[in-house]
Tab-separated table of C-alpha atoms in Angstrom:
chain	number	residue	atom	x	y	z
A	27	UNK	CA	65.701	69.767	-60.516
A	28	UNK	CA	65.063	70.978	-57.028
A	29	UNK	CA	61.440	69.907	-56.811
A	30	UNK	CA	60.058	68.782	-53.500
A	31	UNK	CA	58.036	65.669	-54.326
A	32	UNK	CA	55.784	65.836	-51.290
A	33	UNK	CA	52.587	63.919	-52.008
A	34	UNK	CA	50.757	64.949	-48.857
A	35	UNK	CA	47.805	67.342	-48.550
A	36	UNK	CA	48.784	70.812	-47.463
A	37	UNK	CA	45.907	71.215	-45.008
A	38	UNK	CA	44.070	69.012	-42.539
A	39	UNK	CA	40.382	69.873	-42.649
A	40	UNK	CA	37.264	68.843	-40.778
A	41	UNK	CA	39.038	66.605	-38.269
A	42	UNK	CA	37.055	67.838	-35.263
A	43	UNK	CA	33.606	66.964	-36.766
A	44	UNK	CA	34.968	63.514	-37.612
A	45	UNK	CA	35.981	62.970	-34.008
A	46	UNK	CA	32.564	64.079	-32.737
A	47	UNK	CA	30.755	61.856	-35.230
A	48	UNK	CA	32.988	58.904	-34.320
A	49	UNK	CA	32.328	59.387	-30.603
A	50	UNK	CA	28.550	59.519	-31.072
A	51	UNK	CA	28.415	56.611	-33.513
A	52	UNK	CA	30.704	54.251	-31.597
A	53	UNK	CA	28.890	54.920	-28.306
A	54	UNK	CA	25.519	54.180	-29.848
A	55	UNK	CA	26.913	51.095	-31.588
A	56	UNK	CA	27.526	49.514	-28.172
A	57	UNK	CA	24.012	50.495	-27.049
A	58	UNK	CA	22.448	49.054	-30.196
A	59	UNK	CA	24.283	45.725	-29.966
A	60	UNK	CA	23.241	45.307	-26.329
A	61	UNK	CA	19.701	46.380	-27.223
A	62	UNK	CA	19.513	43.921	-30.110
A	63	UNK	CA	20.199	40.976	-27.802
A	64	UNK	CA	17.916	42.390	-25.116
A	65	UNK	CA	14.970	42.818	-27.478
A	66	UNK	CA	15.864	39.661	-29.493
A	67	UNK	CA	15.590	41.732	-32.692
A	68	UNK	CA	17.617	40.540	-35.646
A	69	UNK	CA	16.667	43.696	-37.556
A	70	UNK	CA	18.198	45.782	-34.778
A	71	UNK	CA	21.333	43.634	-34.860
A	72	UNK	CA	21.488	44.086	-38.626
A	73	UNK	CA	21.212	47.848	-38.191
A	74	UNK	CA	23.963	47.638	-35.568
A	75	UNK	CA	26.162	45.972	-38.187
A	76	UNK	CA	25.438	48.899	-40.458
A	77	UNK	CA	26.293	51.269	-37.625
A	78	UNK	CA	29.577	49.377	-37.309
A	79	UNK	CA	30.315	50.230	-40.951
A	80	UNK	CA	29.779	53.892	-40.083
A	81	UNK	CA	32.189	53.615	-37.164
A	82	UNK	CA	34.819	51.910	-39.304
A	83	UNK	CA	34.350	54.432	-42.115
A	84	UNK	CA	34.861	57.297	-39.679
A	85	UNK	CA	37.928	55.589	-38.203
A	86	UNK	CA	39.391	55.062	-41.684
A	87	UNK	CA	38.787	58.717	-42.533
A	88	UNK	CA	40.445	59.835	-39.313
A	89	UNK	CA	43.409	57.497	-39.744
A	90	UNK	CA	43.897	58.799	-43.274
A	91	UNK	CA	43.742	62.394	-42.036
A	92	UNK	CA	46.129	61.784	-39.146
A	93	UNK	CA	48.643	59.759	-41.112
A	94	UNK	CA	48.584	62.260	-43.953
A	95	UNK	CA	50.509	64.550	-41.615
A	96	UNK	CA	53.434	62.156	-41.636
A	97	UNK	CA	55.976	63.097	-44.293
A	98	UNK	CA	57.488	60.577	-46.716
A	99	UNK	CA	60.625	58.878	-45.490
A	100	UNK	CA	63.431	56.786	-46.940
A	101	UNK	CA	61.297	53.625	-46.820
A	102	UNK	CA	57.944	55.109	-47.900
A	103	UNK	CA	58.635	57.837	-50.421
A	104	UNK	CA	54.915	58.363	-51.114
A	105	UNK	CA	54.058	58.547	-47.430
A	106	UNK	CA	51.232	56.597	-45.814
A	107	UNK	CA	48.259	57.454	-48.003
A	108	UNK	CA	47.568	53.826	-48.958
A	109	UNK	CA	46.788	52.839	-45.390
A	110	UNK	CA	43.339	54.189	-46.256
A	111	UNK	CA	42.932	51.391	-48.827
A	112	UNK	CA	44.234	48.743	-46.425
A	113	UNK	CA	41.754	49.913	-43.796
A	114	UNK	CA	38.949	49.730	-46.332
A	115	UNK	CA	39.911	46.135	-47.164
A	116	UNK	CA	39.732	45.171	-43.491
A	117	UNK	CA	36.441	47.042	-43.215
A	118	UNK	CA	34.981	45.180	-46.199
A	119	UNK	CA	36.118	41.738	-45.015
A	120	UNK	CA	34.488	42.269	-41.621
A	121	UNK	CA	31.283	43.477	-43.230
A	122	UNK	CA	31.023	40.383	-45.419
A	123	UNK	CA	31.368	38.154	-42.349
A	124	UNK	CA	28.754	40.093	-40.354
A	125	UNK	CA	26.284	40.308	-43.253
A	126	UNK	CA	26.705	36.580	-43.927
A	127	UNK	CA	25.957	35.758	-40.283
A	128	UNK	CA	22.851	37.950	-40.250
A	129	UNK	CA	21.480	36.402	-43.450
A	130	UNK	CA	22.117	32.893	-42.100
A	131	UNK	CA	20.380	33.727	-38.815
A	132	UNK	CA	17.447	35.254	-40.683
A	133	UNK	CA	16.833	31.974	-42.542
A	134	UNK	CA	16.496	30.201	-39.193
A	135	UNK	CA	14.064	32.790	-37.892
A	136	UNK	CA	11.832	32.435	-40.930
A	137	UNK	CA	11.408	28.784	-39.913
A	138	UNK	CA	11.012	29.567	-36.214
A	139	UNK	CA	9.842	33.154	-35.583
A	140	UNK	CA	10.793	34.426	-32.127
A	141	UNK	CA	9.240	36.882	-29.720
A	142	UNK	CA	10.382	40.460	-30.253
A	143	UNK	CA	10.402	43.263	-27.649
A	144	UNK	CA	9.066	45.710	-30.186
A	145	UNK	CA	8.850	48.664	-27.771
A	146	UNK	CA	12.533	48.457	-26.848
A	147	UNK	CA	13.355	47.936	-30.528
A	148	UNK	CA	11.428	51.105	-31.390
A	149	UNK	CA	13.098	53.230	-28.706
A	150	UNK	CA	16.627	52.142	-29.597
A	151	UNK	CA	16.050	52.654	-33.321
A	152	UNK	CA	14.630	56.140	-32.661
A	153	UNK	CA	17.716	57.104	-30.654
A	154	UNK	CA	19.864	55.751	-33.501
A	155	UNK	CA	17.999	57.930	-35.966
A	156	UNK	CA	18.754	61.038	-33.868
A	157	UNK	CA	22.449	60.085	-33.616
A	158	UNK	CA	22.649	59.617	-37.370
A	159	UNK	CA	21.026	62.980	-38.043
A	160	UNK	CA	23.485	64.738	-35.714
A	161	UNK	CA	26.427	62.974	-37.365
A	162	UNK	CA	25.147	63.926	-40.816
A	163	UNK	CA	24.951	67.553	-39.736
A	164	UNK	CA	28.525	67.439	-38.426
A	165	UNK	CA	29.891	65.941	-41.628
A	166	UNK	CA	27.792	67.823	-44.172
A	167	UNK	CA	30.128	70.795	-44.564
A	168	UNK	CA	33.196	68.658	-45.191
A	169	UNK	CA	31.487	66.239	-47.572
A	170	UNK	CA	31.858	68.692	-50.440
A	171	UNK	CA	35.601	69.188	-49.920
A	172	UNK	CA	37.014	65.823	-48.842
A	173	UNK	CA	36.368	62.394	-50.346
A	174	UNK	CA	37.204	60.838	-46.997
A	175	UNK	CA	34.544	62.893	-45.259
A	176	UNK	CA	32.132	62.346	-48.146
A	177	UNK	CA	32.474	58.571	-47.777
A	178	UNK	CA	31.770	58.777	-44.062
A	179	UNK	CA	28.838	61.127	-44.710
A	180	UNK	CA	27.264	58.680	-47.184
A	181	UNK	CA	27.734	55.819	-44.710
A	182	UNK	CA	25.859	57.749	-42.028
A	183	UNK	CA	23.176	58.802	-44.491
A	184	UNK	CA	22.578	55.187	-45.505
A	185	UNK	CA	22.467	54.083	-41.872
A	186	UNK	CA	19.799	56.693	-41.203
A	187	UNK	CA	17.629	54.880	-43.744
A	188	UNK	CA	18.287	51.633	-41.869
A	189	UNK	CA	17.105	53.228	-38.623
A	190	UNK	CA	13.940	54.392	-40.345
A	191	UNK	CA	13.340	50.817	-41.574
A	192	UNK	CA	13.771	49.381	-38.064
A	193	UNK	CA	11.360	51.966	-36.627
A	194	UNK	CA	8.790	51.062	-39.274
A	195	UNK	CA	9.303	47.353	-38.527
A	196	UNK	CA	8.848	47.856	-34.776
A	197	UNK	CA	5.593	49.722	-35.362
A	198	UNK	CA	4.310	47.046	-37.742
A	199	UNK	CA	5.110	44.292	-35.226
A	200	UNK	CA	3.244	46.217	-32.533
A	201	UNK	CA	0.217	46.752	-34.764
A	202	UNK	CA	0.048	43.379	-36.495
A	203	UNK	CA	1.961	41.004	-34.239
A	204	UNK	CA	3.482	39.422	-37.369
A	205	UNK	CA	6.970	38.396	-36.193
A	206	UNK	CA	8.507	37.489	-39.583
A	207	UNK	CA	8.734	41.243	-40.211
A	208	UNK	CA	11.926	41.258	-38.118
A	209	UNK	CA	13.969	38.765	-40.222
A	210	UNK	CA	12.573	40.320	-43.418
A	211	UNK	CA	13.983	43.702	-42.371
A	212	UNK	CA	17.272	42.041	-41.366
A	213	UNK	CA	17.605	40.511	-44.849
A	214	UNK	CA	16.791	43.822	-46.536
A	215	UNK	CA	19.379	45.714	-44.475
A	216	UNK	CA	21.950	42.951	-45.080
A	217	UNK	CA	21.317	43.081	-48.830
A	218	UNK	CA	21.741	46.855	-48.660
A	219	UNK	CA	25.137	46.509	-46.953
A	220	UNK	CA	26.632	43.798	-49.199
A	221	UNK	CA	26.681	45.691	-52.538
A	222	UNK	CA	28.177	48.753	-50.868
A	223	UNK	CA	30.794	46.524	-49.234
A	224	UNK	CA	31.650	45.036	-52.626
A	225	UNK	CA	32.084	48.517	-54.125
A	226	UNK	CA	34.248	49.581	-51.187
A	227	UNK	CA	36.559	46.564	-51.551
A	228	UNK	CA	36.715	46.920	-55.337
A	229	UNK	CA	37.873	50.534	-55.034
A	230	UNK	CA	40.405	49.602	-52.347
A	231	UNK	CA	41.825	46.803	-54.509
A	232	UNK	CA	42.060	49.209	-57.451
A	233	UNK	CA	44.170	51.584	-55.352
A	234	UNK	CA	46.423	48.786	-54.074
A	235	UNK	CA	46.924	47.455	-57.618
A	236	UNK	CA	47.762	50.964	-58.842
A	237	UNK	CA	44.737	50.957	-61.121
A	238	UNK	CA	43.389	53.953	-62.984
A	239	UNK	CA	41.454	56.182	-60.540
A	240	UNK	CA	37.692	55.962	-60.615
A	241	UNK	CA	36.190	58.242	-63.265
A	242	UNK	CA	39.510	58.834	-65.013
A	243	UNK	CA	39.590	58.213	-68.788
A	244	UNK	CA	43.168	57.484	-69.851
A	245	UNK	CA	42.324	57.949	-73.535
A	246	UNK	CA	41.068	61.478	-72.830
A	247	UNK	CA	44.186	62.223	-70.801
A	248	UNK	CA	46.372	61.036	-73.677
A	249	UNK	CA	44.395	63.096	-76.198
A	250	UNK	CA	44.659	66.206	-74.027
A	251	UNK	CA	48.428	65.841	-73.835
A	252	UNK	CA	48.761	65.020	-77.524
A	253	UNK	CA	46.795	67.975	-78.869
A	254	UNK	CA	49.415	70.476	-77.697
A	255	UNK	CA	51.157	72.000	-80.719
A	256	UNK	CA	54.627	71.183	-79.398
A	257	UNK	CA	53.879	67.485	-78.692
A	258	UNK	CA	54.747	64.897	-81.339
A	259	UNK	CA	54.040	61.785	-79.316
A	260	UNK	CA	53.015	60.551	-75.868
A	261	UNK	CA	54.165	57.172	-74.590
A	262	UNK	CA	54.826	55.310	-71.337
A	263	UNK	CA	51.735	57.017	-69.938
A	264	UNK	CA	50.757	55.771	-66.481
A	265	UNK	CA	47.884	57.032	-64.325
A	266	UNK	CA	47.241	55.554	-60.893
A	267	UNK	CA	45.903	56.442	-57.467
A	268	UNK	CA	48.139	57.075	-54.479
A	269	UNK	CA	44.932	57.044	-52.430
A	270	UNK	CA	41.238	57.245	-53.252
A	271	UNK	CA	41.422	60.991	-53.900
A	272	UNK	CA	45.037	61.413	-55.003
A	273	UNK	CA	45.652	60.630	-58.691
A	274	UNK	CA	49.198	60.629	-60.050
A	275	UNK	CA	50.607	60.558	-63.575
A	276	UNK	CA	53.901	59.918	-65.322
A	277	UNK	CA	54.536	60.106	-69.080
A	278	UNK	CA	57.217	60.527	-71.707
A	279	UNK	CA	56.543	63.408	-74.075
A	280	UNK	CA	58.247	63.665	-77.465
A	281	UNK	CA	58.667	67.399	-78.057
A	282	UNK	CA	58.955	69.123	-81.425
A	283	UNK	CA	62.522	70.281	-81.909
A	284	UNK	CA	63.131	73.911	-81.075
A	285	UNK	CA	60.381	74.278	-78.445
A	286	UNK	CA	61.017	75.131	-74.797
A	287	UNK	CA	60.903	72.017	-72.589
A	288	UNK	CA	60.225	73.832	-69.314
A	289	UNK	CA	57.383	75.833	-70.802
A	290	UNK	CA	55.859	72.682	-72.328
A	291	UNK	CA	56.045	70.835	-69.034
A	292	UNK	CA	54.309	73.672	-67.197
A	293	UNK	CA	51.566	73.992	-69.789
A	294	UNK	CA	50.882	70.251	-69.866
A	295	UNK	CA	50.873	70.153	-66.065
A	296	UNK	CA	48.312	72.953	-66.002
A	297	UNK	CA	46.119	71.054	-68.475
A	298	UNK	CA	46.230	67.917	-66.346
A	299	UNK	CA	45.423	69.878	-63.225
A	300	UNK	CA	42.599	71.953	-64.688
A	301	UNK	CA	40.927	69.206	-66.758
A	302	UNK	CA	41.478	66.112	-64.628
A	303	UNK	CA	42.450	67.299	-61.156
A	304	UNK	CA	45.847	65.569	-61.328
A	305	UNK	CA	48.336	67.398	-59.094
A	306	UNK	CA	51.140	64.849	-58.913
A	307	UNK	CA	52.593	64.904	-62.411
A	308	UNK	CA	56.021	63.760	-63.595
A	309	UNK	CA	56.760	64.390	-67.271
A	310	UNK	CA	59.942	63.443	-69.076
A	311	UNK	CA	60.441	65.573	-72.164
A	312	UNK	CA	62.288	63.876	-75.019
A	313	UNK	CA	63.849	65.821	-77.876
A	314	UNK	CA	62.723	64.970	-81.426
A	315	UNK	CA	65.831	63.536	-83.080
A	316	UNK	CA	64.097	61.958	-86.061
A	317	UNK	CA	62.375	65.055	-87.411
A	318	UNK	CA	58.730	65.326	-88.365
A	319	UNK	CA	58.638	61.594	-89.130
A	320	UNK	CA	58.336	60.872	-85.399
A	321	UNK	CA	54.876	62.346	-85.260
A	322	UNK	CA	53.491	61.356	-88.649
A	323	UNK	CA	52.636	57.653	-88.442
A	324	UNK	CA	51.598	57.445	-84.814
A	325	UNK	CA	47.847	57.638	-85.667
A	326	UNK	CA	46.459	59.124	-82.533
A	327	UNK	CA	49.863	58.783	-80.846
A	328	UNK	CA	49.172	55.394	-79.362
A	329	UNK	CA	51.486	53.764	-76.854
A	330	UNK	CA	52.868	51.311	-79.433
A	331	UNK	CA	55.788	53.714	-80.038
A	332	UNK	CA	55.078	53.547	-83.773
A	333	UNK	CA	57.011	55.943	-85.902
A	334	UNK	CA	59.880	56.611	-83.510
A	335	UNK	CA	62.690	54.768	-81.811
A	336	UNK	CA	62.199	54.995	-78.081
A	337	UNK	CA	65.818	54.120	-77.403
A	338	UNK	CA	66.941	56.818	-79.789
A	339	UNK	CA	65.501	59.733	-77.827
A	340	UNK	CA	67.609	61.830	-75.576
A	341	UNK	CA	66.306	60.902	-72.133
A	342	UNK	CA	68.910	63.151	-70.664
A	343	UNK	CA	66.633	66.076	-71.442
A	344	UNK	CA	65.188	65.586	-67.991
A	345	UNK	CA	65.418	69.195	-67.029
A	346	UNK	CA	61.692	69.113	-67.785
A	347	UNK	CA	60.953	66.379	-65.299
A	348	UNK	CA	58.901	67.270	-62.261
A	349	UNK	CA	55.589	68.635	-61.032
A	350	UNK	CA	53.396	71.323	-62.530
A	351	UNK	CA	56.028	74.029	-62.256
A	352	UNK	CA	55.525	74.527	-58.537
A	353	UNK	CA	56.789	72.946	-55.350
A	354	UNK	CA	54.449	70.629	-53.397
A	355	UNK	CA	54.688	71.260	-49.703
């Protein structure tokens, strides 16, 4: 049983573009916050809040990448992958507070519109648009390979739309002089941020609660395991996420008597990898000690253990326990 249960990625990719994007975004965030108070633009402040989400998303991605280099230890046998989810929770909580403040302030400005330095607002938003486009270019290559980078890329892409909205608002204020445009844009940007924040926190909570990974259908996983000729039953099936992009699975497999346990484990591991992208698989193969009757009444081989006595199986047949027949480094 000499498997190395290392649940860390084998390669660290696209870290340098993340650092560049973080440097550009965080620097402009400071400029935009100062500019928002200088121009008295709530829309610009709202866009700065969105820029803050970009900065936090990039920081979370970088922390996840850096910490993924740390191996598991005696206290954290899965390593530090879930710090990504904790960071996302902090990110989401801060965003709710900021978005709530902006919406509250916007209500006051609808009642008492204030003077806006539309020229300064326009210049700052235009610079923000350029920064976002550069960051998007830096992250584009990695967005197809890493979910961390993809999340940061989508954050920057959405913020680019916010910059476009602020530019349009500044031009409309210059042309029409209608000051309520500013709080209207602030509300629209705030309403854009809140649903995305909710989704972010929901996914983070799902990871922390060891929920089924997003897009994973447990019934399909069970069916794919069950339709192997050597499998009589599947039970104690658990699928969860070690991190947002790292699904894991454990299951007990009742094997038809006379089949090869190691071969079955490898073949099932390959199915899980090829069909569902699950790398971290632990399968316990149980010998069929009750004959064909074990598999007959289980009607789709549900997890109710119908048709066989769980306690009666030989759990000592754990020579087939482990990962997909290869060592994770």
